[in-house]
């Protein structure tokens, strides 16, 4: 049986051009290397899974490659790159061992690069021990610190670092990258299916790749919107389109039955009403070509939004958003949460009621 390699490792970027969603940072680092303006201490900060450690490793290689006329691959400078996980090596002794290594110049190349991950996990005494080295580092030493919690790092350390703030990666950037991965893995994936994965990842590319691996294991080489929604236990857009059609047609009994079906599948009322409010908002932006770019959905779903937006007038959408939002705000304090959602659904279904139809 062939060993499975997770996509996050298999497709980890090896050069700055391959890093997703952090173009401003990678360009700045590349220019700093070429112009010899790179600080000796850098701090990479931002949410998890957005490329901090990956960029640190690429930078460590690039620092030594620049200025060397002949390079023969990774092995040239492997001994010049040291990684320390501060989460498990956070004592004074660990930092003292590091500072002793720092004094020794590199055997090949011009620099020794020290990557300290989760640097906020260092103890107070370890920070103090590290401070002296950071104040007066040897000319051959460069420190790259990475953290998800910048506020936990003492100001004296921060003031000695060049800080790079990594941002959450956009849904479109993640989706485009997943399309490349899917092609590489011979997986036929619907655009909408990859869009759901990208949204679920919440800006973390590593999470998106982990989710991708999971749904491929579940669905095989055919990724559909329905299969991904089922595997990730998210309410499919189709549910909201059907509910909205019933609301527009004033079909209160059918709406209540549909809501009961949603609850019976294990979804919470709060999750549903939040999603319904977002659905109304998406219909609102789909009504005007000027705001259509704010609709972050896949291609097939976008067509459905455009169709349903034509059937939904502005008055209905504005009132529906307001009612759904009020329900969301009152949900936690309600003594009868199911009734609260049902009552709001009945109110929304009555917005376009002309007084002649029978419920």
Short mmCIF file of C-alpha atoms in Angstrom, two decimals:
data_model
loop_
_atom_site.label_atom_id
_atom_site.label_comp_id
_atom_site.label_asym_id
_atom_site.label_seq_id
_atom_site.Cartn_x
_atom_site.Cartn_y
_atom_site.Cartn_z
CA UNK A 1 0.00 0.00 0.00
CA UNK A 2 1.45 3.34 -1.11
CA UNK A 3 1.88 5.89 1.66
CA UNK A 4 -0.58 8.79 1.43
CA UNK A 5 0.93 12.27 1.63
CA UNK A 6 -1.46 15.00 2.72
CA UNK A 7 -1.94 17.79 0.17
CA UNK A 8 -0.66 20.48 2.57
CA UNK A 9 2.76 18.74 2.55
CA UNK A 10 2.70 17.48 -1.03
CA UNK A 11 1.94 20.91 -2.49
CA UNK A 12 3.81 23.09 0.01
CA UNK A 13 5.25 26.04 -2.00
CA UNK A 14 9.01 25.93 -2.60
CA UNK A 15 9.40 29.42 -4.09
CA UNK A 16 7.78 32.79 -3.34
CA UNK A 17 5.85 32.77 -6.65
CA UNK A 18 3.91 29.70 -5.48
CA UNK A 19 2.74 31.27 -2.20
CA UNK A 20 -1.01 31.97 -2.32
CA UNK A 21 -2.62 35.22 -1.23
CA UNK A 22 0.45 36.98 0.28
CA UNK A 23 1.84 38.75 -2.79
CA UNK A 24 2.66 42.01 -0.99
CA UNK A 25 4.79 40.21 1.60
CA UNK A 26 6.58 37.87 -0.81
CA UNK A 27 7.42 40.78 -3.16
CA UNK A 28 8.76 42.84 -0.24
CA UNK A 29 10.95 39.97 0.98
CA UNK A 30 12.29 39.23 -2.52
CA UNK A 31 13.15 42.90 -3.08
CA UNK A 32 14.77 43.16 0.37
CA UNK A 33 17.04 40.19 -0.45
CA UNK A 34 18.02 41.57 -3.86
CA UNK A 35 18.72 45.06 -2.52
CA UNK A 36 20.47 43.71 0.61
CA UNK A 37 18.02 45.54 2.90
CA UNK A 38 16.82 42.56 4.90
CA UNK A 39 16.65 43.03 8.68
CA UNK A 40 18.41 40.53 10.95
CA UNK A 41 15.21 39.88 12.90
CA UNK A 42 11.83 39.42 11.24
CA UNK A 43 8.46 38.64 12.76
CA UNK A 44 5.80 36.87 10.69
CA UNK A 45 2.42 37.25 12.34
CA UNK A 46 -1.11 36.28 11.33
CA UNK A 47 -3.78 33.56 11.58
CA UNK A 48 -2.86 29.87 11.34
CA UNK A 49 -2.53 28.20 7.97
CA UNK A 50 -1.80 31.32 5.90
CA UNK A 51 1.85 30.63 4.97
CA UNK A 52 4.03 32.05 7.78
CA UNK A 53 6.26 28.98 8.25
CA UNK A 54 6.29 28.25 4.51
CA UNK A 55 7.51 31.79 3.74
CA UNK A 56 10.08 31.54 6.53
CA UNK A 57 11.54 28.36 4.98
CA UNK A 58 11.56 29.82 1.46
CA UNK A 59 13.21 33.01 2.76
CA UNK A 60 15.84 31.00 4.65
CA UNK A 61 16.82 29.25 1.40
CA UNK A 62 16.73 32.45 -0.65
CA UNK A 63 18.97 34.33 1.79
CA UNK A 64 21.83 31.91 1.18
CA UNK A 65 21.16 31.40 -2.53
CA UNK A 66 21.46 35.13 -3.19
CA UNK A 67 25.07 36.05 -3.65
CA UNK A 68 26.19 32.46 -4.35
CA UNK A 69 27.07 31.91 -8.01
CA UNK A 70 26.70 28.14 -7.99
CA UNK A 71 24.01 26.30 -6.08
CA UNK A 72 23.23 22.62 -6.38
CA UNK A 73 19.86 22.34 -4.66
CA UNK A 74 18.48 22.26 -1.16
CA UNK A 75 21.36 20.26 0.35
CA UNK A 76 23.80 23.17 -0.02
CA UNK A 77 22.27 25.19 2.77
CA UNK A 78 20.28 22.64 4.76
CA UNK A 79 22.79 22.88 7.62
CA UNK A 80 22.41 26.67 7.74
CA UNK A 81 18.68 26.55 8.57
CA UNK A 82 17.59 25.79 12.13
CA UNK A 83 13.98 25.42 13.22
CA UNK A 84 12.80 25.64 16.80
CA UNK A 85 9.24 25.00 17.91
CA UNK A 86 8.78 27.37 20.86
CA UNK A 87 5.61 25.55 21.93
CA UNK A 88 7.68 22.56 23.12
CA UNK A 89 11.10 24.25 23.53
CA UNK A 90 10.21 27.30 25.58
CA UNK A 91 12.62 27.16 28.52
CA UNK A 92 15.70 29.30 29.26
CA UNK A 93 17.96 26.31 28.59
CA UNK A 94 16.50 25.86 25.10
CA UNK A 95 17.21 29.51 24.27
CA UNK A 96 20.73 29.29 25.77
CA UNK A 97 21.47 26.29 23.51
CA UNK A 98 20.25 28.38 20.58
CA UNK A 99 22.40 31.41 21.47
CA UNK A 100 25.47 29.16 21.75
CA UNK A 101 24.82 27.83 18.23
CA UNK A 102 24.36 31.39 16.93
CA UNK A 103 28.00 32.27 17.72
CA UNK A 104 29.34 29.62 15.30
CA UNK A 105 29.63 30.96 11.71
CA UNK A 106 28.24 28.93 8.77
CA UNK A 107 30.44 26.36 7.00
CA UNK A 108 28.86 27.06 3.59
CA UNK A 109 26.96 30.13 2.48
CA UNK A 110 26.97 33.50 4.21
CA UNK A 111 24.16 33.19 6.77
CA UNK A 112 22.69 30.94 9.40
CA UNK A 113 18.92 31.34 9.61
CA UNK A 114 16.96 30.54 12.77
CA UNK A 115 13.21 29.99 12.42
CA UNK A 116 11.38 30.11 15.75
CA UNK A 117 7.76 29.01 15.36
CA UNK A 118 5.01 29.92 17.87
CA UNK A 119 7.47 32.36 19.47
CA UNK A 120 4.75 33.74 21.78
CA UNK A 121 4.97 30.45 23.73
CA UNK A 122 8.43 31.32 25.11
CA UNK A 123 8.49 31.87 28.87
CA UNK A 124 9.25 35.35 30.25
CA UNK A 125 12.74 34.29 31.32
CA UNK A 126 13.35 32.70 27.89
CA UNK A 127 12.33 35.98 26.21
CA UNK A 128 14.80 37.85 28.43
CA UNK A 129 17.57 35.39 27.59
CA UNK A 130 16.83 35.78 23.88
CA UNK A 131 16.74 39.57 24.04
CA UNK A 132 20.51 40.04 24.33
CA UNK A 133 21.15 37.96 21.20
CA UNK A 134 18.45 39.86 19.32
CA UNK A 135 19.96 43.22 20.39
CA UNK A 136 23.44 42.39 19.11
CA UNK A 137 23.23 39.46 16.67
CA UNK A 138 26.37 38.23 14.88
CA UNK A 139 26.59 39.43 11.26
CA UNK A 140 25.97 35.90 9.96
CA UNK A 141 22.74 35.30 11.96
CA UNK A 142 19.18 36.03 10.83
CA UNK A 143 16.14 35.30 12.99
CA UNK A 144 12.67 34.66 11.59
CA UNK A 145 10.04 34.53 14.31
CA UNK A 146 6.51 33.30 13.57
CA UNK A 147 3.42 33.70 15.74
CA UNK A 148 -0.37 33.66 15.68
CA UNK A 149 -0.54 35.90 18.77
CA UNK A 150 1.60 39.01 18.37
CA UNK A 151 0.05 40.67 21.44
CA UNK A 152 1.73 38.07 23.69
CA UNK A 153 5.24 39.05 22.59
CA UNK A 154 7.00 41.56 24.84
CA UNK A 155 7.44 45.07 23.34
CA UNK A 156 11.25 44.94 23.62
CA UNK A 157 11.28 41.97 21.22
CA UNK A 158 8.75 43.56 18.85
CA UNK A 159 10.74 46.80 18.64
CA UNK A 160 13.78 44.87 17.34
CA UNK A 161 11.90 43.05 14.57
CA UNK A 162 10.75 43.95 11.10
CA UNK A 163 7.08 42.92 11.28
CA UNK A 164 5.12 41.29 8.44
CA UNK A 165 1.37 40.89 8.94
CA UNK A 166 0.00 37.91 7.01
CA UNK A 167 -3.67 38.24 6.09
CA UNK A 168 -6.40 35.66 5.80
CA UNK A 169 -6.46 34.27 2.27
CA UNK A 170 -9.49 35.22 0.14
CA UNK A 171 -12.11 32.66 -0.88
CA UNK A 172 -11.38 33.16 -4.61
CA UNK A 173 -7.60 32.68 -4.10
CA UNK A 174 -8.17 29.45 -2.15
CA UNK A 175 -10.69 28.18 -4.73
CA UNK A 176 -8.31 28.82 -7.65
CA UNK A 177 -5.54 26.97 -5.81
CA UNK A 178 -7.87 24.03 -5.08
CA UNK A 179 -8.68 23.83 -8.82
CA UNK A 180 -4.93 23.38 -9.49
CA UNK A 181 -4.67 20.69 -6.80
CA UNK A 182 -7.76 18.90 -8.15
CA UNK A 183 -6.22 18.83 -11.65
CA UNK A 184 -2.96 17.48 -10.23
CA UNK A 185 -4.82 14.72 -8.36
CA UNK A 186 -7.12 13.89 -11.32
CA UNK A 187 -10.20 14.88 -9.32
CA UNK A 188 -13.21 16.26 -11.22
CA UNK A 189 -14.53 18.99 -8.95
CA UNK A 190 -17.48 21.32 -9.43
CA UNK A 191 -16.66 24.99 -9.00
CA UNK A 192 -19.39 25.24 -6.33
CA UNK A 193 -17.94 22.27 -4.42
CA UNK A 194 -14.51 23.91 -4.17
CA UNK A 195 -16.17 27.20 -3.23
CA UNK A 196 -17.82 25.56 -0.20
CA UNK A 197 -14.44 24.13 0.88
CA UNK A 198 -12.80 27.56 0.46
CA UNK A 199 -15.52 29.22 2.56
CA UNK A 200 -15.33 26.55 5.27
CA UNK A 201 -11.54 27.06 5.54
CA UNK A 202 -12.10 30.63 6.81
CA UNK A 203 -8.98 32.10 5.21
CA UNK A 204 -6.59 29.25 6.11
CA UNK A 205 -5.15 27.47 3.08
CA UNK A 206 -3.85 24.57 5.19
CA UNK A 207 -7.37 23.96 6.50
CA UNK A 208 -8.73 24.10 2.92
CA UNK A 209 -6.27 21.41 1.82
CA UNK A 210 -7.13 19.22 4.84
CA UNK A 211 -10.85 19.55 4.04
CA UNK A 212 -10.13 18.78 0.36
CA UNK A 213 -8.31 15.55 1.34
CA UNK A 214 -11.21 14.58 3.60
CA UNK A 215 -13.96 15.07 1.02
CA UNK A 216 -11.94 13.29 -1.69
CA UNK A 217 -11.60 10.31 0.68
CA UNK A 218 -15.38 10.44 1.18
CA UNK A 219 -16.51 11.14 -2.40
CA UNK A 220 -13.76 9.70 -4.58
CA UNK A 221 -12.68 11.53 -7.74
CA UNK A 222 -16.05 13.29 -8.29
CA UNK A 223 -16.62 16.31 -6.05
CA UNK A 224 -20.15 17.72 -6.30
CA UNK A 225 -21.69 20.56 -4.32
CA UNK A 226 -24.16 18.14 -2.72
CA UNK A 227 -21.48 15.63 -1.68
CA UNK A 228 -19.27 18.32 -0.14
CA UNK A 229 -22.20 19.92 1.73
CA UNK A 230 -23.19 16.51 3.09
CA UNK A 231 -19.66 15.60 4.19
CA UNK A 232 -18.97 18.96 5.84
CA UNK A 233 -22.44 19.06 7.42
CA UNK A 234 -23.28 22.48 6.00
CA UNK A 235 -26.68 23.55 4.74
CA UNK A 236 -26.57 23.52 0.96
CA UNK A 237 -27.57 26.67 -0.95
CA UNK A 238 -30.36 24.58 -2.47
CA UNK A 239 -32.11 24.48 0.91
CA UNK A 240 -32.24 28.28 1.09
CA UNK A 241 -33.41 28.61 -2.53
CA UNK A 242 -36.30 26.21 -1.83
CA UNK A 243 -37.24 27.92 1.45
CA UNK A 244 -37.18 31.35 -0.22
CA UNK A 245 -39.44 30.13 -3.04
CA UNK A 246 -41.96 28.93 -0.44
CA UNK A 247 -41.72 32.24 1.44
CA UNK A 248 -42.32 34.23 -1.76
CA UNK A 249 -45.39 32.07 -2.48
CA UNK A 250 -46.77 32.61 1.07
CA UNK A 251 -46.80 28.82 1.69
CA UNK A 252 -46.55 28.89 5.49
CA UNK A 253 -47.37 25.18 6.18
CA UNK A 254 -44.75 24.02 3.64
CA UNK A 255 -42.15 26.43 5.12
CA UNK A 256 -42.73 25.04 8.62
CA UNK A 257 -42.43 21.45 7.36
CA UNK A 258 -39.20 22.33 5.51
CA UNK A 259 -37.79 23.91 8.68
CA UNK A 260 -38.73 20.79 10.66
CA UNK A 261 -36.82 18.65 8.11
CA UNK A 262 -33.75 20.84 8.61
CA UNK A 263 -33.93 20.43 12.41
CA UNK A 264 -34.41 16.65 12.05
CA UNK A 265 -31.09 16.48 10.15
CA UNK A 266 -29.30 17.86 13.21
CA UNK A 267 -28.91 21.51 12.18
CA UNK A 268 -29.54 24.21 14.79
CA UNK A 269 -32.21 26.86 14.30
CA UNK A 270 -29.64 29.59 14.95
CA UNK A 271 -27.38 28.25 12.20
CA UNK A 272 -30.35 28.13 9.82
CA UNK A 273 -31.62 31.66 10.48
CA UNK A 274 -28.09 33.05 10.13
CA UNK A 275 -27.76 31.33 6.78
CA UNK A 276 -31.19 32.56 5.67
CA UNK A 277 -30.25 36.18 6.50
CA UNK A 278 -27.04 35.75 4.45
CA UNK A 279 -29.08 34.26 1.61
CA UNK A 280 -31.39 37.31 1.54
CA UNK A 281 -28.35 39.58 1.57
CA UNK A 282 -26.86 37.68 -1.38
CA UNK A 283 -30.15 38.02 -3.28
CA UNK A 284 -30.05 41.75 -2.60
CA UNK A 285 -26.54 42.19 -4.06
CA UNK A 286 -27.49 39.96 -7.03
CA UNK A 287 -30.27 42.41 -8.01
CA UNK A 288 -27.83 45.12 -9.11
CA UNK A 289 -24.95 44.60 -11.59
CA UNK A 290 -22.89 47.14 -9.59
CA UNK A 291 -22.94 44.93 -6.46
CA UNK A 292 -22.80 41.55 -8.19
CA UNK A 293 -19.05 41.34 -7.46
CA UNK A 294 -19.92 41.13 -3.74
CA UNK A 295 -21.57 37.76 -4.36
CA UNK A 296 -18.98 35.19 -3.30
CA UNK A 297 -20.41 31.94 -4.66
CA UNK A 298 -19.61 29.39 -7.36
CA UNK A 299 -20.68 29.72 -10.99
CA UNK A 300 -23.75 27.46 -10.86
CA UNK A 301 -24.98 29.03 -7.63
CA UNK A 302 -24.50 32.54 -9.04
CA UNK A 303 -26.93 31.72 -11.86
CA UNK A 304 -29.49 30.53 -9.31
CA UNK A 305 -29.10 33.76 -7.33
CA UNK A 306 -29.63 35.88 -10.44
CA UNK A 307 -32.80 33.94 -11.28
CA UNK A 308 -34.28 34.14 -7.77
CA UNK A 309 -33.29 37.82 -7.39
CA UNK A 310 -35.56 38.65 -10.34
CA UNK A 311 -38.53 37.12 -8.45
CA UNK A 312 -37.71 38.91 -5.15
CA UNK A 313 -38.63 42.58 -4.93
CA UNK A 314 -36.58 45.04 -2.91
CA UNK A 315 -39.26 45.59 -0.24
CA UNK A 316 -39.49 41.86 0.47
CA UNK A 317 -35.69 41.45 0.76
CA UNK A 318 -35.21 44.48 3.05
CA UNK A 319 -37.99 43.36 5.43
CA UNK A 320 -36.87 39.72 5.29
CA UNK A 321 -33.26 40.67 6.18
CA UNK A 322 -34.51 42.82 9.07
CA UNK A 323 -36.77 40.04 10.46
CA UNK A 324 -34.04 37.37 10.10
CA UNK A 325 -31.51 39.68 11.77
CA UNK A 326 -33.88 40.39 14.69
CA UNK A 327 -34.45 36.66 15.11
CA UNK A 328 -30.67 36.13 15.19
CA UNK A 329 -30.25 38.81 17.89
CA UNK A 330 -33.08 37.41 20.05
CA UNK A 331 -32.24 33.72 19.58
CA UNK A 332 -29.95 33.17 22.59
CA UNK A 333 -32.26 34.87 25.09
CA UNK A 334 -35.45 33.18 23.80
CA UNK A 335 -37.13 30.58 26.03
CA UNK A 336 -38.67 28.86 22.99
CA UNK A 337 -36.12 29.13 20.20
CA UNK A 338 -37.94 26.91 17.72
CA UNK A 339 -41.11 28.97 18.03
CA UNK A 340 -39.08 32.18 17.60
CA UNK A 341 -37.71 30.97 14.23
CA UNK A 342 -41.12 29.63 13.13
CA UNK A 343 -42.82 32.92 14.01
CA UNK A 344 -40.23 34.86 11.98
CA UNK A 345 -40.64 32.52 9.02
CA UNK A 346 -44.41 33.11 9.14
CA UNK A 347 -43.83 36.89 9.25
CA UNK A 348 -41.47 36.71 6.26
CA UNK A 349 -43.96 34.53 4.34
CA UNK A 350 -46.63 37.18 4.98
CA UNK A 351 -44.64 40.13 3.57
CA UNK A 352 -45.97 39.61 0.02
CA UNK A 353 -49.39 38.24 1.14
CA UNK A 354 -52.12 40.19 -0.67
CA UNK A 355 -54.96 39.29 1.72
CA UNK A 356 -56.86 37.13 -0.77
CA UNK A 357 -54.88 33.92 -0.60
CA UNK A 358 -55.76 31.31 1.97
CA UNK A 359 -53.03 29.85 4.13
#
